[in-house]
C-alpha cells in the first residue's frame, strides 16, 4: 500500500512535465514514511487515503529541503543533501514545488481536511522560525523548547492523524491528541539519539544539535542540575564545534545526572498516553507504532 503512495507522489511530480524536477525528486532519499503509514492505518486503504498520504509526504519532504538549507546541513538520511549537491537555490525551489503541488492536490479534499493540513504547515513554519531564534544563544527554558517542538514537528503529525480520521469518519480529536503526543515524543527521542548514537547509525553527524545551537531537552535537564562551574562550561560549549573530549564530558555528565533518562521518561509518558488512547479505540496497530518509535535506535 505504501508503494501506491510512492507511485502517486511520482505521478504528481511527473505531471509537472519537467525532467530536471523529476530527476531531483527521484534522487531524494526516502524516510520512514511515518506520516503516510499513519494516514493509511487510520483512514484505511482507499484512493483518498493514498492521495492524502502522498500530499502530506510531499509537504514533509519540502519542509526538510528547506530545513537543510536553514540548518546548513550537508547530509540527510545518510546521503548528501540537495543543498549540498545542487546548491541552496535549487533546494529551496524544489521545496516550493513539492509544497505547492501538494497544496494544489489538497484543495480537492473536504474543506476541514484541507484546513487542518494547511494550518499545520503554518505552524511548522512558525516552529522552524522559533527554532532558529532559540538556536542563536544557549536557552535553558524547557517550556519554550516544548512549544517549538510542538509547532515544528508535532503539529503536522497531529494534523496527519486528525485529517485521516476525518476522512474515515472517525473522532478527529482523539486521533489528533494521539498524533500530537507521538510527534513530541518522536522529536524528544530524536534529540536523545543525536547524543547517544554514532554518525553511521544516524545517517548524519552525531552530537550535532548542540553544535548547531540547539539546546535540546537533555541539555536543558543537564543544565538544571550542574553546579556553577559545570553550568559555565556547558554554556561555553554551546554553538561551537565540539572536540572528542568535550563530547565525552557532555555525555558522561548527562549519564551521571540522568538527564538522558529523564528526557526518555518524558517521551515515554507522552507515548503511553497515546498508546492507551489507541488501545481504548481498538486501534492496536496505531498503539504499536508509538512503542516502536520510542524504542527505535536510529
Ligand atoms: C526538522 O527539524 C524540520 C522540521 C520538522 C520542519 C521544518 C519546517 C520548515 C522549514 C518550514 C517550511 C515548510 C514547508 C512545507 C515549505 P530538525 O532540524 O530539528 O531535524 P533534522 O535533524 O531532521 O534536520
Ligand atoms: Mg535540520
PDB file of C-alpha atoms and ligand atoms in Angstrom:
ATOM      1  CA  UNK A   1       0.000   0.000   0.000  1.00  0.00           C
ATOM      2  CA  UNK A   2       2.902   2.297   0.757  1.00  0.00           C
ATOM      3  CA  UNK A   3       4.063   1.605  -2.816  1.00  0.00           C
ATOM      4  CA  UNK A   4       0.851   3.181  -4.061  1.00  0.00           C
ATOM      5  CA  UNK A   5       1.715   6.312  -2.101  1.00  0.00           C
ATOM      6  CA  UNK A   6       5.238   6.330  -3.562  1.00  0.00           C
ATOM      7  CA  UNK A   7       3.986   5.947  -7.104  1.00  0.00           C
ATOM      8  CA  UNK A   8       1.306   8.614  -6.682  1.00  0.00           C
ATOM      9  CA  UNK A   9       3.957  11.056  -5.448  1.00  0.00           C
ATOM     10  CA  UNK A  10       5.977  10.259  -8.569  1.00  0.00           C
ATOM     11  CA  UNK A  11       2.884  10.753 -10.696  1.00  0.00           C
ATOM     12  CA  UNK A  12       2.189  14.153  -9.125  1.00  0.00           C
ATOM     13  CA  UNK A  13       5.755  15.243  -9.849  1.00  0.00           C
ATOM     14  CA  UNK A  14       5.604  13.815 -13.377  1.00  0.00           C
ATOM     15  CA  UNK A  15       2.503  15.939 -14.037  1.00  0.00           C
ATOM     16  CA  UNK A  16       4.786  18.972 -13.778  1.00  0.00           C
ATOM     17  CA  UNK A  17       6.363  17.879 -17.094  1.00  0.00           C
ATOM     18  CA  UNK A  18       9.871  18.848 -16.174  1.00  0.00           C
ATOM     19  CA  UNK A  19      12.652  16.270 -16.359  1.00  0.00           C
ATOM     20  CA  UNK A  20      15.021  18.150 -14.106  1.00  0.00           C
ATOM     21  CA  UNK A  21      12.449  18.326 -11.312  1.00  0.00           C
ATOM     22  CA  UNK A  22      11.537  14.668 -11.761  1.00  0.00           C
ATOM     23  CA  UNK A  23      15.190  13.603 -11.553  1.00  0.00           C
ATOM     24  CA  UNK A  24      15.833  15.681  -8.464  1.00  0.00           C
ATOM     25  CA  UNK A  25      12.727  14.220  -6.854  1.00  0.00           C
ATOM     26  CA  UNK A  26      13.723  10.652  -7.720  1.00  0.00           C
ATOM     27  CA  UNK A  27      17.136  11.175  -6.157  1.00  0.00           C
ATOM     28  CA  UNK A  28      15.707  12.241  -2.781  1.00  0.00           C
ATOM     29  CA  UNK A  29      16.244   9.547  -0.138  1.00  0.00           C
ATOM     30  CA  UNK A  30      13.060   8.193   1.444  1.00  0.00           C
ATOM     31  CA  UNK A  31      12.488   8.410   5.153  1.00  0.00           C
ATOM     32  CA  UNK A  32      10.409   6.118   7.314  1.00  0.00           C
ATOM     33  CA  UNK A  33       7.194   7.433   5.737  1.00  0.00           C
ATOM     34  CA  UNK A  34       5.688   7.655   9.210  1.00  0.00           C
ATOM     35  CA  UNK A  35       3.027  10.146   8.096  1.00  0.00           C
ATOM     36  CA  UNK A  36       1.893   8.029   5.149  1.00  0.00           C
ATOM     37  CA  UNK A  37       1.683   4.947   7.373  1.00  0.00           C
ATOM     38  CA  UNK A  38      -0.458   6.858   9.857  1.00  0.00           C
ATOM     39  CA  UNK A  39      -2.893   8.016   7.175  1.00  0.00           C
ATOM     40  CA  UNK A  40      -3.277   4.501   5.771  1.00  0.00           C
ATOM     41  CA  UNK A  41      -3.708   2.915   9.177  1.00  0.00           C
ATOM     42  CA  UNK A  42      -6.257   5.484  10.331  1.00  0.00           C
ATOM     43  CA  UNK A  43      -8.209   6.074   7.126  1.00  0.00           C
ATOM     44  CA  UNK A  44      -7.898   2.604   5.585  1.00  0.00           C
ATOM     45  CA  UNK A  45      -6.619   1.820   2.145  1.00  0.00           C
ATOM     46  CA  UNK A  46      -8.907   3.948  -0.027  1.00  0.00           C
ATOM     47  CA  UNK A  47      -7.844   6.062  -3.018  1.00  0.00           C
ATOM     48  CA  UNK A  48      -8.473   9.193  -0.977  1.00  0.00           C
ATOM     49  CA  UNK A  49      -6.253   7.896   1.819  1.00  0.00           C
ATOM     50  CA  UNK A  50      -3.437   7.251  -0.676  1.00  0.00           C
ATOM     51  CA  UNK A  51      -3.870  10.792  -2.053  1.00  0.00           C
ATOM     52  CA  UNK A  52      -3.840  12.367   1.396  1.00  0.00           C
ATOM     53  CA  UNK A  53      -0.774  10.317   2.391  1.00  0.00           C
ATOM     54  CA  UNK A  54       1.107  11.353  -0.783  1.00  0.00           C
ATOM     55  CA  UNK A  55       0.251  15.037  -0.260  1.00  0.00           C
ATOM     56  CA  UNK A  56       1.411  15.035   3.358  1.00  0.00           C
ATOM     57  CA  UNK A  57       4.660  13.223   2.494  1.00  0.00           C
ATOM     58  CA  UNK A  58       5.350  15.791  -0.247  1.00  0.00           C
ATOM     59  CA  UNK A  59       4.806  18.642   2.189  1.00  0.00           C
ATOM     60  CA  UNK A  60       7.048  16.914   4.727  1.00  0.00           C
ATOM     61  CA  UNK A  61       9.781  16.376   2.118  1.00  0.00           C
ATOM     62  CA  UNK A  62       9.527  20.072   1.185  1.00  0.00           C
ATOM     63  CA  UNK A  63       9.939  21.105   4.807  1.00  0.00           C
ATOM     64  CA  UNK A  64      13.116  19.001   5.126  1.00  0.00           C
ATOM     65  CA  UNK A  65      14.578  20.519   1.939  1.00  0.00           C
ATOM     66  CA  UNK A  66      14.064  23.967   3.418  1.00  0.00           C
ATOM     67  CA  UNK A  67      15.254  22.850   6.830  1.00  0.00           C
ATOM     68  CA  UNK A  68      18.565  21.584   5.433  1.00  0.00           C
ATOM     69  CA  UNK A  69      19.160  24.958   3.806  1.00  0.00           C
ATOM     70  CA  UNK A  70      18.294  26.765   7.046  1.00  0.00           C
ATOM     71  CA  UNK A  71      20.468  24.397   9.116  1.00  0.00           C
ATOM     72  CA  UNK A  72      23.312  24.331   6.561  1.00  0.00           C
ATOM     73  CA  UNK A  73      23.041  20.532   6.705  1.00  0.00           C
ATOM     74  CA  UNK A  74      25.156  18.702   4.152  1.00  0.00           C
ATOM     75  CA  UNK A  75      23.850  15.198   4.902  1.00  0.00           C
ATOM     76  CA  UNK A  76      20.290  13.880   5.061  1.00  0.00           C
ATOM     77  CA  UNK A  77      19.417  10.230   5.660  1.00  0.00           C
ATOM     78  CA  UNK A  78      22.971   9.118   5.053  1.00  0.00           C
ATOM     79  CA  UNK A  79      23.427  10.852   1.703  1.00  0.00           C
ATOM     80  CA  UNK A  80      24.435  14.344   0.582  1.00  0.00           C
ATOM     81  CA  UNK A  81      21.554  16.787   0.966  1.00  0.00           C
ATOM     82  CA  UNK A  82      20.111  18.505  -2.111  1.00  0.00           C
ATOM     83  CA  UNK A  83      21.549  21.839  -0.997  1.00  0.00           C
ATOM     84  CA  UNK A  84      24.957  20.161  -0.803  1.00  0.00           C
ATOM     85  CA  UNK A  85      24.802  18.690  -4.303  1.00  0.00           C
ATOM     86  CA  UNK A  86      22.707  21.268  -6.195  1.00  0.00           C
ATOM     87  CA  UNK A  87      23.045  24.378  -4.063  1.00  0.00           C
ATOM     88  CA  UNK A  88      20.594  26.143  -1.779  1.00  0.00           C
ATOM     89  CA  UNK A  89      18.685  27.904  -4.552  1.00  0.00           C
ATOM     90  CA  UNK A  90      17.684  24.602  -6.169  1.00  0.00           C
ATOM     91  CA  UNK A  91      16.844  23.067  -2.793  1.00  0.00           C
ATOM     92  CA  UNK A  92      14.574  25.971  -1.850  1.00  0.00           C
ATOM     93  CA  UNK A  93      12.805  25.911  -5.210  1.00  0.00           C
ATOM     94  CA  UNK A  94      12.405  22.138  -5.127  1.00  0.00           C
ATOM     95  CA  UNK A  95      10.839  22.526  -1.675  1.00  0.00           C
ATOM     96  CA  UNK A  96       8.486  25.205  -3.018  1.00  0.00           C
ATOM     97  CA  UNK A  97       7.474  22.983  -5.933  1.00  0.00           C
ATOM     98  CA  UNK A  98       6.692  19.938  -3.777  1.00  0.00           C
ATOM     99  CA  UNK A  99       4.896  22.037  -1.243  1.00  0.00           C
ATOM    100  CA  UNK A 100       2.732  23.947  -3.724  1.00  0.00           C
ATOM    101  CA  UNK A 101       1.931  20.834  -5.773  1.00  0.00           C
ATOM    102  CA  UNK A 102       0.867  19.213  -2.519  1.00  0.00           C
ATOM    103  CA  UNK A 103      -1.445  22.151  -1.829  1.00  0.00           C
ATOM    104  CA  UNK A 104      -2.801  22.068  -5.372  1.00  0.00           C
ATOM    105  CA  UNK A 105      -3.954  18.497  -4.683  1.00  0.00           C
ATOM    106  CA  UNK A 106      -5.036  19.245  -1.118  1.00  0.00           C
ATOM    107  CA  UNK A 107      -7.723  21.702  -2.227  1.00  0.00           C
ATOM    108  CA  UNK A 108      -9.607  18.775  -3.756  1.00  0.00           C
ATOM    109  CA  UNK A 109     -10.365  17.493  -0.250  1.00  0.00           C
ATOM    110  CA  UNK A 110     -13.226  18.442   2.039  1.00  0.00           C
ATOM    111  CA  UNK A 111     -12.631  21.929   3.479  1.00  0.00           C
ATOM    112  CA  UNK A 112     -11.952  20.888   7.100  1.00  0.00           C
ATOM    113  CA  UNK A 113      -9.372  18.317   5.970  1.00  0.00           C
ATOM    114  CA  UNK A 114      -7.600  20.854   3.742  1.00  0.00           C
ATOM    115  CA  UNK A 115      -7.717  23.404   6.568  1.00  0.00           C
ATOM    116  CA  UNK A 116      -6.273  21.011   9.164  1.00  0.00           C
ATOM    117  CA  UNK A 117      -3.273  20.211   6.962  1.00  0.00           C
ATOM    118  CA  UNK A 118      -2.777  23.781   5.707  1.00  0.00           C
ATOM    119  CA  UNK A 119      -2.792  25.307   9.178  1.00  0.00           C
ATOM    120  CA  UNK A 120      -0.331  22.682  10.399  1.00  0.00           C
ATOM    121  CA  UNK A 121       2.072  23.863   7.687  1.00  0.00           C
ATOM    122  CA  UNK A 122       1.738  27.411   9.033  1.00  0.00           C
ATOM    123  CA  UNK A 123       2.504  26.019  12.490  1.00  0.00           C
ATOM    124  CA  UNK A 124       5.578  24.149  11.324  1.00  0.00           C
ATOM    125  CA  UNK A 125       6.920  27.220   9.615  1.00  0.00           C
ATOM    126  CA  UNK A 126       6.411  29.266  12.795  1.00  0.00           C
ATOM    127  CA  UNK A 127       8.048  26.434  14.759  1.00  0.00           C
ATOM    128  CA  UNK A 128      11.054  26.450  12.439  1.00  0.00           C
ATOM    129  CA  UNK A 129      11.371  30.219  12.854  1.00  0.00           C
ATOM    130  CA  UNK A 130      11.239  29.812  16.616  1.00  0.00           C
ATOM    131  CA  UNK A 131      13.891  27.071  16.379  1.00  0.00           C
ATOM    132  CA  UNK A 132      16.199  29.457  14.502  1.00  0.00           C
ATOM    133  CA  UNK A 133      15.690  32.168  17.123  1.00  0.00           C
ATOM    134  CA  UNK A 134      16.145  29.793  20.079  1.00  0.00           C
ATOM    135  CA  UNK A 135      19.339  28.424  18.499  1.00  0.00           C
ATOM    136  CA  UNK A 136      21.039  31.812  18.488  1.00  0.00           C
ATOM    137  CA  UNK A 137      22.036  31.530  22.127  1.00  0.00           C
ATOM    138  CA  UNK A 138      22.046  28.998  24.944  1.00  0.00           C
ATOM    139  CA  UNK A 139      18.455  28.685  26.074  1.00  0.00           C
ATOM    140  CA  UNK A 140      17.538  26.613  29.150  1.00  0.00           C
ATOM    141  CA  UNK A 141      13.758  27.245  29.057  1.00  0.00           C
ATOM    142  CA  UNK A 142      12.060  23.866  28.677  1.00  0.00           C
ATOM    143  CA  UNK A 143       8.615  25.426  28.059  1.00  0.00           C
ATOM    144  CA  UNK A 144       9.916  27.423  25.090  1.00  0.00           C
ATOM    145  CA  UNK A 145      11.632  24.298  23.791  1.00  0.00           C
ATOM    146  CA  UNK A 146       8.465  22.189  24.101  1.00  0.00           C
ATOM    147  CA  UNK A 147       6.369  24.864  22.380  1.00  0.00           C
ATOM    148  CA  UNK A 148       8.845  24.934  19.482  1.00  0.00           C
ATOM    149  CA  UNK A 149       8.875  21.130  19.200  1.00  0.00           C
ATOM    150  CA  UNK A 150       5.096  21.031  19.133  1.00  0.00           C
ATOM    151  CA  UNK A 151       4.922  23.541  16.300  1.00  0.00           C
ATOM    152  CA  UNK A 152       7.919  22.363  14.290  1.00  0.00           C
ATOM    153  CA  UNK A 153       7.324  18.611  14.422  1.00  0.00           C
ATOM    154  CA  UNK A 154       4.142  17.557  16.191  1.00  0.00           C
ATOM    155  CA  UNK A 155       1.643  19.923  14.521  1.00  0.00           C
ATOM    156  CA  UNK A 156       1.937  18.157  11.150  1.00  0.00           C
ATOM    157  CA  UNK A 157       1.719  14.688  12.719  1.00  0.00           C
ATOM    158  CA  UNK A 158      -1.310  15.849  14.725  1.00  0.00           C
ATOM    159  CA  UNK A 159      -2.937  17.128  11.514  1.00  0.00           C
ATOM    160  CA  UNK A 160      -1.972  13.937   9.667  1.00  0.00           C
ATOM    161  CA  UNK A 161      -3.796  11.819  12.241  1.00  0.00           C
ATOM    162  CA  UNK A 162      -6.822  14.085  12.629  1.00  0.00           C
ATOM    163  CA  UNK A 163      -7.303  14.649   8.890  1.00  0.00           C
ATOM    164  CA  UNK A 164      -7.076  10.897   8.247  1.00  0.00           C
ATOM    165  CA  UNK A 165      -9.685  10.376  10.973  1.00  0.00           C
ATOM    166  CA  UNK A 166     -11.951  12.968   9.303  1.00  0.00           C
ATOM    167  CA  UNK A 167     -11.578  11.093   6.028  1.00  0.00           C
ATOM    168  CA  UNK A 168     -12.658   7.865   7.702  1.00  0.00           C
ATOM    169  CA  UNK A 169     -15.488   9.453   9.699  1.00  0.00           C
ATOM    170  CA  UNK A 170     -13.675   8.747  12.983  1.00  0.00           C
ATOM    171  CA  UNK A 171     -13.402  11.013  16.050  1.00  0.00           C
ATOM    172  CA  UNK A 172     -10.786  13.542  14.841  1.00  0.00           C
ATOM    173  CA  UNK A 173      -9.915  14.934  18.278  1.00  0.00           C
ATOM    174  CA  UNK A 174      -8.717  11.633  19.799  1.00  0.00           C
ATOM    175  CA  UNK A 175      -6.527  10.930  16.792  1.00  0.00           C
ATOM    176  CA  UNK A 176      -5.206  14.477  16.903  1.00  0.00           C
ATOM    177  CA  UNK A 177      -4.088  14.062  20.523  1.00  0.00           C
ATOM    178  CA  UNK A 178      -2.505  10.743  19.578  1.00  0.00           C
ATOM    179  CA  UNK A 179      -0.612  12.426  16.715  1.00  0.00           C
ATOM    180  CA  UNK A 180       0.490  15.332  18.895  1.00  0.00           C
ATOM    181  CA  UNK A 181       1.894  13.053  21.599  1.00  0.00           C
ATOM    182  CA  UNK A 182       3.530  10.815  19.007  1.00  0.00           C
ATOM    183  CA  UNK A 183       5.100  13.859  17.331  1.00  0.00           C
ATOM    184  CA  UNK A 184       6.513  15.386  20.508  1.00  0.00           C
ATOM    185  CA  UNK A 185       7.797  12.023  21.740  1.00  0.00           C
ATOM    186  CA  UNK A 186       9.329  11.413  18.290  1.00  0.00           C
ATOM    187  CA  UNK A 187      11.295  14.674  18.451  1.00  0.00           C
ATOM    188  CA  UNK A 188      12.488  14.037  22.017  1.00  0.00           C
ATOM    189  CA  UNK A 189      13.703  10.561  21.030  1.00  0.00           C
ATOM    190  CA  UNK A 190      15.432  12.165  18.036  1.00  0.00           C
ATOM    191  CA  UNK A 191      17.164  14.615  20.388  1.00  0.00           C
ATOM    192  CA  UNK A 192      18.318  11.754  22.620  1.00  0.00           C
ATOM    193  CA  UNK A 193      19.603   9.686  19.698  1.00  0.00           C
ATOM    194  CA  UNK A 194      21.625  12.692  18.485  1.00  0.00           C
ATOM    195  CA  UNK A 195      23.605  12.311  21.725  1.00  0.00           C
ATOM    196  CA  UNK A 196      23.707   8.549  22.189  1.00  0.00           C
ATOM    197  CA  UNK A 197      24.155   7.209  18.637  1.00  0.00           C
ATOM    198  CA  UNK A 198      27.059   7.276  16.180  1.00  0.00           C
ATOM    199  CA  UNK A 199      27.111   9.253  12.917  1.00  0.00           C
ATOM    200  CA  UNK A 200      26.837   5.964  10.979  1.00  0.00           C
ATOM    201  CA  UNK A 201      23.704   4.933  12.846  1.00  0.00           C
ATOM    202  CA  UNK A 202      22.133   8.378  12.453  1.00  0.00           C
ATOM    203  CA  UNK A 203      22.995   8.988   8.811  1.00  0.00           C
ATOM    204  CA  UNK A 204      24.083  12.499   9.853  1.00  0.00           C
ATOM    205  CA  UNK A 205      26.816  13.869  12.150  1.00  0.00           C
ATOM    206  CA  UNK A 206      26.392  12.786  15.793  1.00  0.00           C
ATOM    207  CA  UNK A 207      26.042  15.335  18.630  1.00  0.00           C
ATOM    208  CA  UNK A 208      25.424  17.981  16.055  1.00  0.00           C
ATOM    209  CA  UNK A 209      22.337  19.547  17.633  1.00  0.00           C
ATOM    210  CA  UNK A 210      24.293  21.433  20.292  1.00  0.00           C
ATOM    211  CA  UNK A 211      26.957  22.455  17.780  1.00  0.00           C
ATOM    212  CA  UNK A 212      24.152  23.901  15.655  1.00  0.00           C
ATOM    213  CA  UNK A 213      22.985  25.845  18.696  1.00  0.00           C
ATOM    214  CA  UNK A 214      20.026  23.628  19.611  1.00  0.00           C
ATOM    215  CA  UNK A 215      19.645  23.383  23.366  1.00  0.00           C
ATOM    216  CA  UNK A 216      17.545  20.218  23.318  1.00  0.00           C
ATOM    217  CA  UNK A 217      15.789  18.678  26.311  1.00  0.00           C
ATOM    218  CA  UNK A 218      18.718  16.541  27.628  1.00  0.00           C
ATOM    219  CA  UNK A 219      20.921  19.685  27.613  1.00  0.00           C
ATOM    220  CA  UNK A 220      18.223  21.652  29.452  1.00  0.00           C
ATOM    221  CA  UNK A 221      17.871  18.910  32.083  1.00  0.00           C
ATOM    222  CA  UNK A 222      21.654  18.676  32.476  1.00  0.00           C
ATOM    223  CA  UNK A 223      21.969  22.434  32.933  1.00  0.00           C
ATOM    224  CA  UNK A 224      19.318  22.375  35.673  1.00  0.00           C
ATOM    225  CA  UNK A 225      21.440  20.101  37.888  1.00  0.00           C
ATOM    226  CA  UNK A 226      25.001  21.242  37.152  1.00  0.00           C
ATOM    227  CA  UNK A 227      26.918  23.359  39.685  1.00  0.00           C
ATOM    228  CA  UNK A 228      28.067  26.877  38.723  1.00  0.00           C
ATOM    229  CA  UNK A 229      31.328  25.650  37.133  1.00  0.00           C
ATOM    230  CA  UNK A 230      29.520  22.964  35.151  1.00  0.00           C
ATOM    231  CA  UNK A 231      26.858  25.441  34.002  1.00  0.00           C
ATOM    232  CA  UNK A 232      29.587  27.814  32.811  1.00  0.00           C
ATOM    233  CA  UNK A 233      31.382  25.025  30.939  1.00  0.00           C
ATOM    234  CA  UNK A 234      28.209  23.725  29.281  1.00  0.00           C
ATOM    235  CA  UNK A 235      27.240  27.248  28.170  1.00  0.00           C
ATOM    236  CA  UNK A 236      30.741  27.874  26.810  1.00  0.00           C
ATOM    237  CA  UNK A 237      30.412  24.836  24.514  1.00  0.00           C
ATOM    238  CA  UNK A 238      27.124  25.971  23.013  1.00  0.00           C
ATOM    239  CA  UNK A 239      27.023  26.571  19.250  1.00  0.00           C
ATOM    240  CA  UNK A 240      30.600  25.572  18.513  1.00  0.00           C
ATOM    241  CA  UNK A 241      32.413  22.584  17.041  1.00  0.00           C
ATOM    242  CA  UNK A 242      32.968  20.091  19.860  1.00  0.00           C
ATOM    243  CA  UNK A 243      36.177  18.124  20.394  1.00  0.00           C
ATOM    244  CA  UNK A 244      36.039  14.418  21.254  1.00  0.00           C
ATOM    245  CA  UNK A 245      36.830  15.260  24.901  1.00  0.00           C
ATOM    246  CA  UNK A 246      34.097  17.871  25.071  1.00  0.00           C
ATOM    247  CA  UNK A 247      31.577  15.437  23.615  1.00  0.00           C
ATOM    248  CA  UNK A 248      32.642  12.821  26.144  1.00  0.00           C
ATOM    249  CA  UNK A 249      32.313  15.301  29.005  1.00  0.00           C
ATOM    250  CA  UNK A 250      28.765  16.213  27.974  1.00  0.00           C
ATOM    251  CA  UNK A 251      27.741  12.564  27.560  1.00  0.00           C
ATOM    252  CA  UNK A 252      29.211  11.427  30.852  1.00  0.00           C
ATOM    253  CA  UNK A 253      27.631  14.332  32.736  1.00  0.00           C
ATOM    254  CA  UNK A 254      24.271  13.522  31.177  1.00  0.00           C
ATOM    255  CA  UNK A 255      24.582   9.865  32.072  1.00  0.00           C
ATOM    256  CA  UNK A 256      25.683  10.638  35.633  1.00  0.00           C
ATOM    257  CA  UNK A 257      22.823  13.010  36.404  1.00  0.00           C
ATOM    258  CA  UNK A 258      20.171  11.048  34.498  1.00  0.00           C
ATOM    259  CA  UNK A 259      19.375  13.853  32.009  1.00  0.00           C
ATOM    260  CA  UNK A 260      19.022  11.392  29.108  1.00  0.00           C
ATOM    261  CA  UNK A 261      16.901   9.088  31.235  1.00  0.00           C
ATOM    262  CA  UNK A 262      14.663  11.971  32.320  1.00  0.00           C
ATOM    263  CA  UNK A 263      14.105  13.073  28.708  1.00  0.00           C
ATOM    264  CA  UNK A 264      13.393   9.474  27.733  1.00  0.00           C
ATOM    265  CA  UNK A 265      10.866   9.080  30.552  1.00  0.00           C
ATOM    266  CA  UNK A 266       9.086  12.206  29.418  1.00  0.00           C
ATOM    267  CA  UNK A 267       8.851  10.855  25.852  1.00  0.00           C
ATOM    268  CA  UNK A 268       7.626   7.560  27.290  1.00  0.00           C
ATOM    269  CA  UNK A 269       4.909   9.294  29.344  1.00  0.00           C
ATOM    270  CA  UNK A 270       3.577  11.050  26.240  1.00  0.00           C
ATOM    271  CA  UNK A 271       3.841   7.794  24.336  1.00  0.00           C
ATOM    272  CA  UNK A 272       1.955   5.842  26.993  1.00  0.00           C
ATOM    273  CA  UNK A 273      -0.899   8.327  26.847  1.00  0.00           C
ATOM    274  CA  UNK A 274      -1.067   7.887  23.069  1.00  0.00           C
ATOM    275  CA  UNK A 275      -0.945   4.094  23.446  1.00  0.00           C
ATOM    276  CA  UNK A 276      -3.821   3.993  25.904  1.00  0.00           C
ATOM    277  CA  UNK A 277      -5.934   6.327  23.746  1.00  0.00           C
ATOM    278  CA  UNK A 278      -5.481   3.987  20.800  1.00  0.00           C
ATOM    279  CA  UNK A 279      -5.995   0.791  22.802  1.00  0.00           C
ATOM    280  CA  UNK A 280      -9.250   2.338  24.049  1.00  0.00           C
ATOM    281  CA  UNK A 281     -10.302   2.983  20.449  1.00  0.00           C
ATOM    282  CA  UNK A 282      -9.430  -0.602  19.443  1.00  0.00           C
ATOM    283  CA  UNK A 283      -6.533   0.643  17.272  1.00  0.00           C
ATOM    284  CA  UNK A 284      -3.785  -1.732  18.374  1.00  0.00           C
ATOM    285  CA  UNK A 285      -1.563  -1.224  15.351  1.00  0.00           C
ATOM    286  CA  UNK A 286      -1.512   2.557  15.946  1.00  0.00           C
ATOM    287  CA  UNK A 287      -0.502   1.874  19.547  1.00  0.00           C
ATOM    288  CA  UNK A 288       2.345  -0.319  18.276  1.00  0.00           C
ATOM    289  CA  UNK A 289       3.676   2.490  16.057  1.00  0.00           C
ATOM    290  CA  UNK A 290       4.232   4.565  19.207  1.00  0.00           C
ATOM    291  CA  UNK A 291       6.034   1.782  21.038  1.00  0.00           C
ATOM    292  CA  UNK A 292       8.287   1.036  18.055  1.00  0.00           C
ATOM    293  CA  UNK A 293       9.062   4.734  17.600  1.00  0.00           C
ATOM    294  CA  UNK A 294      10.029   5.216  21.243  1.00  0.00           C
ATOM    295  CA  UNK A 295      12.160   2.087  21.309  1.00  0.00           C
ATOM    296  CA  UNK A 296      13.914   2.794  17.992  1.00  0.00           C
ATOM    297  CA  UNK A 297      17.664   3.335  17.966  1.00  0.00           C
ATOM    298  CA  UNK A 298      18.050   5.265  14.703  1.00  0.00           C
TER     299      UNK A 298
HETATM  300  C1  LIG B   1      13.467  19.327  11.023  1.00  0.00           C
HETATM  301  O1  LIG B   1      13.997  19.795  12.204  1.00  0.00           O
HETATM  302  C2  LIG B   1      12.489  20.335  10.471  1.00  0.00           C
HETATM  303  C3  LIG B   1      11.152  20.275  10.527  1.00  0.00           C
HETATM  304  C4  LIG B   1      10.459  19.144  11.169  1.00  0.00           C
HETATM  305  C5  LIG B   1      10.259  21.334   9.963  1.00  0.00           C
HETATM  306  C6  LIG B   1      10.888  22.331   9.031  1.00  0.00           C
HETATM  307  C7  LIG B   1       9.895  23.345   8.555  1.00  0.00           C
HETATM  308  C8  LIG B   1      10.147  24.335   7.672  1.00  0.00           C
HETATM  309  C9  LIG B   1      11.495  24.542   7.079  1.00  0.00           C
HETATM  310  C10 LIG B   1       9.047  25.252   7.275  1.00  0.00           C
HETATM  311  C11 LIG B   1       8.811  25.265   5.765  1.00  0.00           C
HETATM  312  C12 LIG B   1       7.749  24.333   5.383  1.00  0.00           C
HETATM  313  C13 LIG B   1       7.392  23.990   4.099  1.00  0.00           C
HETATM  314  C14 LIG B   1       6.333  22.990   3.899  1.00  0.00           C
HETATM  315  C15 LIG B   1       7.995  24.571   2.878  1.00  0.00           C
HETATM  316  P1  LIG B   1      15.467  19.454  12.707  1.00  0.00           P
HETATM  317  O2  LIG B   1      16.433  20.345  12.018  1.00  0.00           O
HETATM  318  O3  LIG B   1      15.424  19.536  14.183  1.00  0.00           O
HETATM  319  O4  LIG B   1      15.652  17.928  12.315  1.00  0.00           O
HETATM  320  P2  LIG B   1      16.705  17.213  11.371  1.00  0.00           P
HETATM  321  O5  LIG B   1      17.747  16.706  12.283  1.00  0.00           O
HETATM  322  O6  LIG B   1      15.921  16.110  10.709  1.00  0.00           O
HETATM  323  O7  LIG B   1      17.234  18.217  10.390  1.00  0.00           O
HETATM  324 MG1  LIG B   2      17.639  20.176  10.456  1.00  0.00          MG
END
